[in-house]
Short mmCIF file of C-alpha atoms in Angstrom, two decimals:
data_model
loop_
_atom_site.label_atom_id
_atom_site.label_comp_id
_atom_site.label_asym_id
_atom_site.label_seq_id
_atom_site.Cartn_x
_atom_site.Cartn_y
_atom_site.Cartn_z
CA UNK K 5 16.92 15.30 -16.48
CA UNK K 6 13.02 15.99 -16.81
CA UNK K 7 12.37 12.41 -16.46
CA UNK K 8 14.65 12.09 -13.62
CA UNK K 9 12.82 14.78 -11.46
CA UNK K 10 9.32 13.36 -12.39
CA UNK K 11 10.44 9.89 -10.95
CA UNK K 12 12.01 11.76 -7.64
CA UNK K 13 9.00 13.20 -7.38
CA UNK K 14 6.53 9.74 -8.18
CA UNK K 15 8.89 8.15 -5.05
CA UNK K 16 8.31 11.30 -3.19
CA UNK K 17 4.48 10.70 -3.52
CA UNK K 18 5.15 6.79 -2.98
CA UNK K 19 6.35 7.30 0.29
CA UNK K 20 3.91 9.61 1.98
CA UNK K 21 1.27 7.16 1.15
CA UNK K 22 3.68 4.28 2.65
CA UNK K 23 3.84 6.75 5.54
CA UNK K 24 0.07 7.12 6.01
CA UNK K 25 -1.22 3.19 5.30
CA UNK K 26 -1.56 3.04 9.19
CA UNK K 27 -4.21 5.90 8.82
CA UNK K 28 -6.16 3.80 6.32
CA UNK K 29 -5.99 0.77 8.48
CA UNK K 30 -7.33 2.52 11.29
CA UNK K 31 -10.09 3.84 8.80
CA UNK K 32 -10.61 0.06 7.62
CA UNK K 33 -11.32 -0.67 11.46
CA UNK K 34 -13.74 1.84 11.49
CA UNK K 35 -15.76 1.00 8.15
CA UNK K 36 -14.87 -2.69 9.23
CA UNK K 37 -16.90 -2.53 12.29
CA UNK K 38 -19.89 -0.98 10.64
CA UNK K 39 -20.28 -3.50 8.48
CA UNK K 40 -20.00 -6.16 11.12
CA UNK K 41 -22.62 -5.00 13.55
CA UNK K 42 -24.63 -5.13 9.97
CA UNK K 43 -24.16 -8.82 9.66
CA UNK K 44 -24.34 -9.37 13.05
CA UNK K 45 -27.78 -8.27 13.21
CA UNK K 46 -28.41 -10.40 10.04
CA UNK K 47 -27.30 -13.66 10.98
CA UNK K 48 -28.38 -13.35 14.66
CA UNK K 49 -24.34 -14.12 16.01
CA UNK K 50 -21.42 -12.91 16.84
CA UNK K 51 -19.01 -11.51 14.96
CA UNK K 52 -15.16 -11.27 15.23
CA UNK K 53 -12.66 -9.46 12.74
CA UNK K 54 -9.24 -8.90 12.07
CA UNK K 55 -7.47 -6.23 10.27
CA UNK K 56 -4.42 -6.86 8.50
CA UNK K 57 -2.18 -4.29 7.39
CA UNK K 58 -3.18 -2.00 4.63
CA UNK K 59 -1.25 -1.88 1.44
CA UNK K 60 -0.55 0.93 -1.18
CA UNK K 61 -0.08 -1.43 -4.26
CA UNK K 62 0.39 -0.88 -8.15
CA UNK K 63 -3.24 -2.26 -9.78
CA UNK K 64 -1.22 -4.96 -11.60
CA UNK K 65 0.19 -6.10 -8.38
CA UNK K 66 -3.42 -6.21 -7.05
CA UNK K 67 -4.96 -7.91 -9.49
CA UNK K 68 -1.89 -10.76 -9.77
CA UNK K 69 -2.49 -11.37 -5.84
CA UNK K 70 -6.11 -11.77 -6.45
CA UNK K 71 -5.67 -14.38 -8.94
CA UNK K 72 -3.28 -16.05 -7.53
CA UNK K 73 -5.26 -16.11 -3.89
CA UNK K 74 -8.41 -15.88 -4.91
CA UNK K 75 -9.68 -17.27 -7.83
CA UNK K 76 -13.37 -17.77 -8.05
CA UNK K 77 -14.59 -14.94 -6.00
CA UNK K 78 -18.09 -13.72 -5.73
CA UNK K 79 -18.11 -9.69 -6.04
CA UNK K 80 -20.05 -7.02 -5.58
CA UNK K 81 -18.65 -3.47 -6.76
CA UNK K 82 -19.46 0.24 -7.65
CA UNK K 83 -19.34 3.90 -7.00
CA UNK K 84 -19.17 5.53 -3.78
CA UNK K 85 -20.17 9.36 -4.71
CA UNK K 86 -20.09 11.94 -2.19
CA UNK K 87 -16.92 14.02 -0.17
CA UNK K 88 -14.63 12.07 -2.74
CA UNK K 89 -15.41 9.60 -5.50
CA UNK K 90 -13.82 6.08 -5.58
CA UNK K 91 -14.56 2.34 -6.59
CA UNK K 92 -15.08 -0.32 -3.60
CA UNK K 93 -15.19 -4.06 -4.32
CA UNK K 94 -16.68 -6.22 -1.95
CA UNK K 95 -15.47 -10.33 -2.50
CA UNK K 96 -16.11 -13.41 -0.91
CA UNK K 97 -14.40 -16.76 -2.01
CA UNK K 98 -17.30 -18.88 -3.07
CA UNK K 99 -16.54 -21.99 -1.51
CA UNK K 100 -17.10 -19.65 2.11
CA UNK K 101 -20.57 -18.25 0.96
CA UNK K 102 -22.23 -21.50 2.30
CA UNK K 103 -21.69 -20.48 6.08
CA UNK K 104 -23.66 -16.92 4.83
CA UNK K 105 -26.43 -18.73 2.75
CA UNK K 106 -26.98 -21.34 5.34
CA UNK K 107 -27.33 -18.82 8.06
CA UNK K 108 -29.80 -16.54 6.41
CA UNK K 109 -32.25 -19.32 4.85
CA UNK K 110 -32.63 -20.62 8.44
CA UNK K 111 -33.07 -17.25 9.69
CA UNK K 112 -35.96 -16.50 6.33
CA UNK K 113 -37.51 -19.81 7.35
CA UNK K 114 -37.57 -18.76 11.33
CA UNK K 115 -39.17 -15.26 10.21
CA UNK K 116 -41.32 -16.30 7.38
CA UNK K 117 -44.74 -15.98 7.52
CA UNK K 118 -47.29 -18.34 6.20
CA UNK K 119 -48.51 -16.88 3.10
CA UNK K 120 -44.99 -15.94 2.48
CA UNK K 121 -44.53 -18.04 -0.10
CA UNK K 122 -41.72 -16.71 -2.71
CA UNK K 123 -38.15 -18.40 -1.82
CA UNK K 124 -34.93 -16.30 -2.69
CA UNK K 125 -32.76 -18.17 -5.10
CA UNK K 126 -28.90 -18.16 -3.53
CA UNK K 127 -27.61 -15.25 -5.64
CA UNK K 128 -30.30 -13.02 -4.92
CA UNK K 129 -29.63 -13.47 -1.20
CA UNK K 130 -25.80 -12.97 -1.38
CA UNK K 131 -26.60 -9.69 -3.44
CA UNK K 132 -28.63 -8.34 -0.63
CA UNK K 133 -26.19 -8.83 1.48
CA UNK K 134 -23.22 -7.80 -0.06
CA UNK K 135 -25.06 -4.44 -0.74
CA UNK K 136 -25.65 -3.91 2.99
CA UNK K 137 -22.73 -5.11 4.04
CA UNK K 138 -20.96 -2.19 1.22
CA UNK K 139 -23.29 0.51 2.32
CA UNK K 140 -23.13 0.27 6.13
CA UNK K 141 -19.64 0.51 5.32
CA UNK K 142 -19.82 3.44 3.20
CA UNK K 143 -21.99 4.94 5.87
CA UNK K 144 -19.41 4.27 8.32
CA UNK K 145 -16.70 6.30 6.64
CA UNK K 146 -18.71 8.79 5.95
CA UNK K 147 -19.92 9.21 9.49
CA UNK K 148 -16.01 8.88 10.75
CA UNK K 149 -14.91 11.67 8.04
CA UNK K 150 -18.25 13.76 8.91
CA UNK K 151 -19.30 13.80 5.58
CA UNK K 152 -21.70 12.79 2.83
CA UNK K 153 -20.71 9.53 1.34
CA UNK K 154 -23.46 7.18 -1.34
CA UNK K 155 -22.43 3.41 -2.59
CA UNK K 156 -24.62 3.46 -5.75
CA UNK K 157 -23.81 2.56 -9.34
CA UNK K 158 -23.29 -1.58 -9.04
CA UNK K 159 -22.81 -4.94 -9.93
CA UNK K 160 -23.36 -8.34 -8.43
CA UNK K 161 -21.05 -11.17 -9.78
CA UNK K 162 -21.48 -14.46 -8.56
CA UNK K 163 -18.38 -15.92 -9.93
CA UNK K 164 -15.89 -12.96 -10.88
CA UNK K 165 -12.65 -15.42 -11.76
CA UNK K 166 -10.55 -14.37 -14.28
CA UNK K 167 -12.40 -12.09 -15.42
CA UNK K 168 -11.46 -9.88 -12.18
CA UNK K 169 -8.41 -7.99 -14.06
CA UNK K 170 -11.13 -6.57 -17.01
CA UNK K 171 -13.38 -5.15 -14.27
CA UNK K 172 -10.36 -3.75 -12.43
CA UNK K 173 -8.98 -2.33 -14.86
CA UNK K 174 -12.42 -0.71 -16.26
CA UNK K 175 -13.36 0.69 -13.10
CA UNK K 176 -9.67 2.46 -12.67
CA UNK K 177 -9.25 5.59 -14.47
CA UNK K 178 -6.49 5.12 -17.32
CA UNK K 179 -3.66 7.56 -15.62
CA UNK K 180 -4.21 5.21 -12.31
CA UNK K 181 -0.99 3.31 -11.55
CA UNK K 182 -1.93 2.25 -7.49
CA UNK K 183 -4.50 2.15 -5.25
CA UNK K 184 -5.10 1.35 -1.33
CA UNK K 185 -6.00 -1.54 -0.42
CA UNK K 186 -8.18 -2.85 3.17
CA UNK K 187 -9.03 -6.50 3.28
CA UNK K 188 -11.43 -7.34 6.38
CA UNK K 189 -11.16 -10.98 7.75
CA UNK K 190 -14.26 -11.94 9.11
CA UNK K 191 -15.01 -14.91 11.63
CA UNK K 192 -18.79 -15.90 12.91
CA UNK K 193 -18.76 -17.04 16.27
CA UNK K 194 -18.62 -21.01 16.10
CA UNK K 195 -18.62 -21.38 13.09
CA UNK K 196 -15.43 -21.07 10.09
CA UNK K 197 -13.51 -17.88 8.91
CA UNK K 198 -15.28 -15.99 6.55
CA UNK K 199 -13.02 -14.14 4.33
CA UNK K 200 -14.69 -10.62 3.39
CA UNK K 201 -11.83 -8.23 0.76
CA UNK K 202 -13.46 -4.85 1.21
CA UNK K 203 -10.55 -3.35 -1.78
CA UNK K 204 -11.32 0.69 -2.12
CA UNK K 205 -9.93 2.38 -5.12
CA UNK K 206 -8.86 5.71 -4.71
CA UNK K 207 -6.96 8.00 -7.73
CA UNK K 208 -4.08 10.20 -5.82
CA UNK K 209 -6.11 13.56 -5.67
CA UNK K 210 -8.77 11.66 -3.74
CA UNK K 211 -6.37 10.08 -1.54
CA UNK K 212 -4.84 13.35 -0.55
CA UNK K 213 -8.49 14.89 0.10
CA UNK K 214 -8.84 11.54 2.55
CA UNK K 215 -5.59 12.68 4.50
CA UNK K 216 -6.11 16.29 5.06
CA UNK K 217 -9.94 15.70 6.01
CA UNK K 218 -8.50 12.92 9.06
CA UNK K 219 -6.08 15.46 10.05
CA UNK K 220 -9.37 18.07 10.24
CA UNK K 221 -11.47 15.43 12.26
CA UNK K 222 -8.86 13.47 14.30
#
């Protein structure tokens, strides 16, 4: 009977999440557009995106669809620390890194001066990018929520594969069943679709801190 009530109340919780994934996508728009004018600014052009629906997922769910989707990914990921605490991946199919690579070497060779000599190897470019592109988000949900949000903690990956799942899974905390999930679809004017997964993993409590601090600011 016990376990009957706890699974009413696990659907219950289910579907005022279901209810709310509108919110998040709206929120996703937000963060989404902070870290376009970001890149933007860094590749000099301009930039479209498209928001599909958000989804409240189980992490086993998340991490077959990224697998199956996405295999070889390049990631960054960590801690945002603040108003609520959560993990935020940031991932890029590799094969679509070229268009980002090829833009910002011809933008370091327009701006670089003559005894600039030191070149940027690929990965150390991407990095720097990734991280921008993960804090102006941060910043922009922070901003929208009026409070104090940090993307610290992290680390670069410049072919996650397979071994997504392990880093999934470690960055979840062990009673975590689901998570929220915003992808951001990216595309450079004139150029190819750029493919940018912003995922944000959120435990219940903090999810429920999220809602009731829109309602306060909305």
């Amino acid at each position: 009977m016990e376990s009957k009530k706890n699974l009413n109340n696990l659907a219950e919780i289910d579907s005022i999440y279901i209810k709310n994934l509108d919110i998040f996508r709206e929120l996703g728009n937000i963060c989404a557009g902070g870290a376009g004018n970001i890149l933007s600014k860094l590749i000099k052009k301009k930039i479209y995106f498209d928001i599909p629906p958000a989804k409240y997922l189980s992490i086993s769910q998340i991490i077959k669809g990224r697998l199956i989707e996405n295999k070889n990914q390049i990631c960054l990921y960590g801690t945002i620390e603040g108003f609520f605490q959560g993990k935020i991946f940031l991932m890029m199919p590799i094969d679509e890194s070229g268009i980002i690579i090829e833009s910002l070497n011809k933008l370091n060779r327009l701006e670089k001066k003559e005894d600039d000599k030191i070149e940027n190897s690929n990965d150390i470019i991407l990095q720097e990018f990734f991280r921008k592109l993960i804090i102006a988000y941060t910043e922009a949900l922070g901003s929208f929520l009026q409070k104090t949000l940090i993307f610290e903690e992290y680390q670069f990956l410049m072919n996650l594969g397979s071994d997504f799942e392990s880093y999934l899974v470690k960055s979840t905390k062990v009673n975590q069943k689901k998570a929220i999930t915003v992808e951001t679809i990216i595309k450079v004017e004139n150029e190819e679709i750029i493919h940018c997964s912003f995922l944000l993993i959120l435990s219940t409590n903090e999810i429920d801190k999220i809602l009731k601090r829109i309602n306060e600011v909305w």
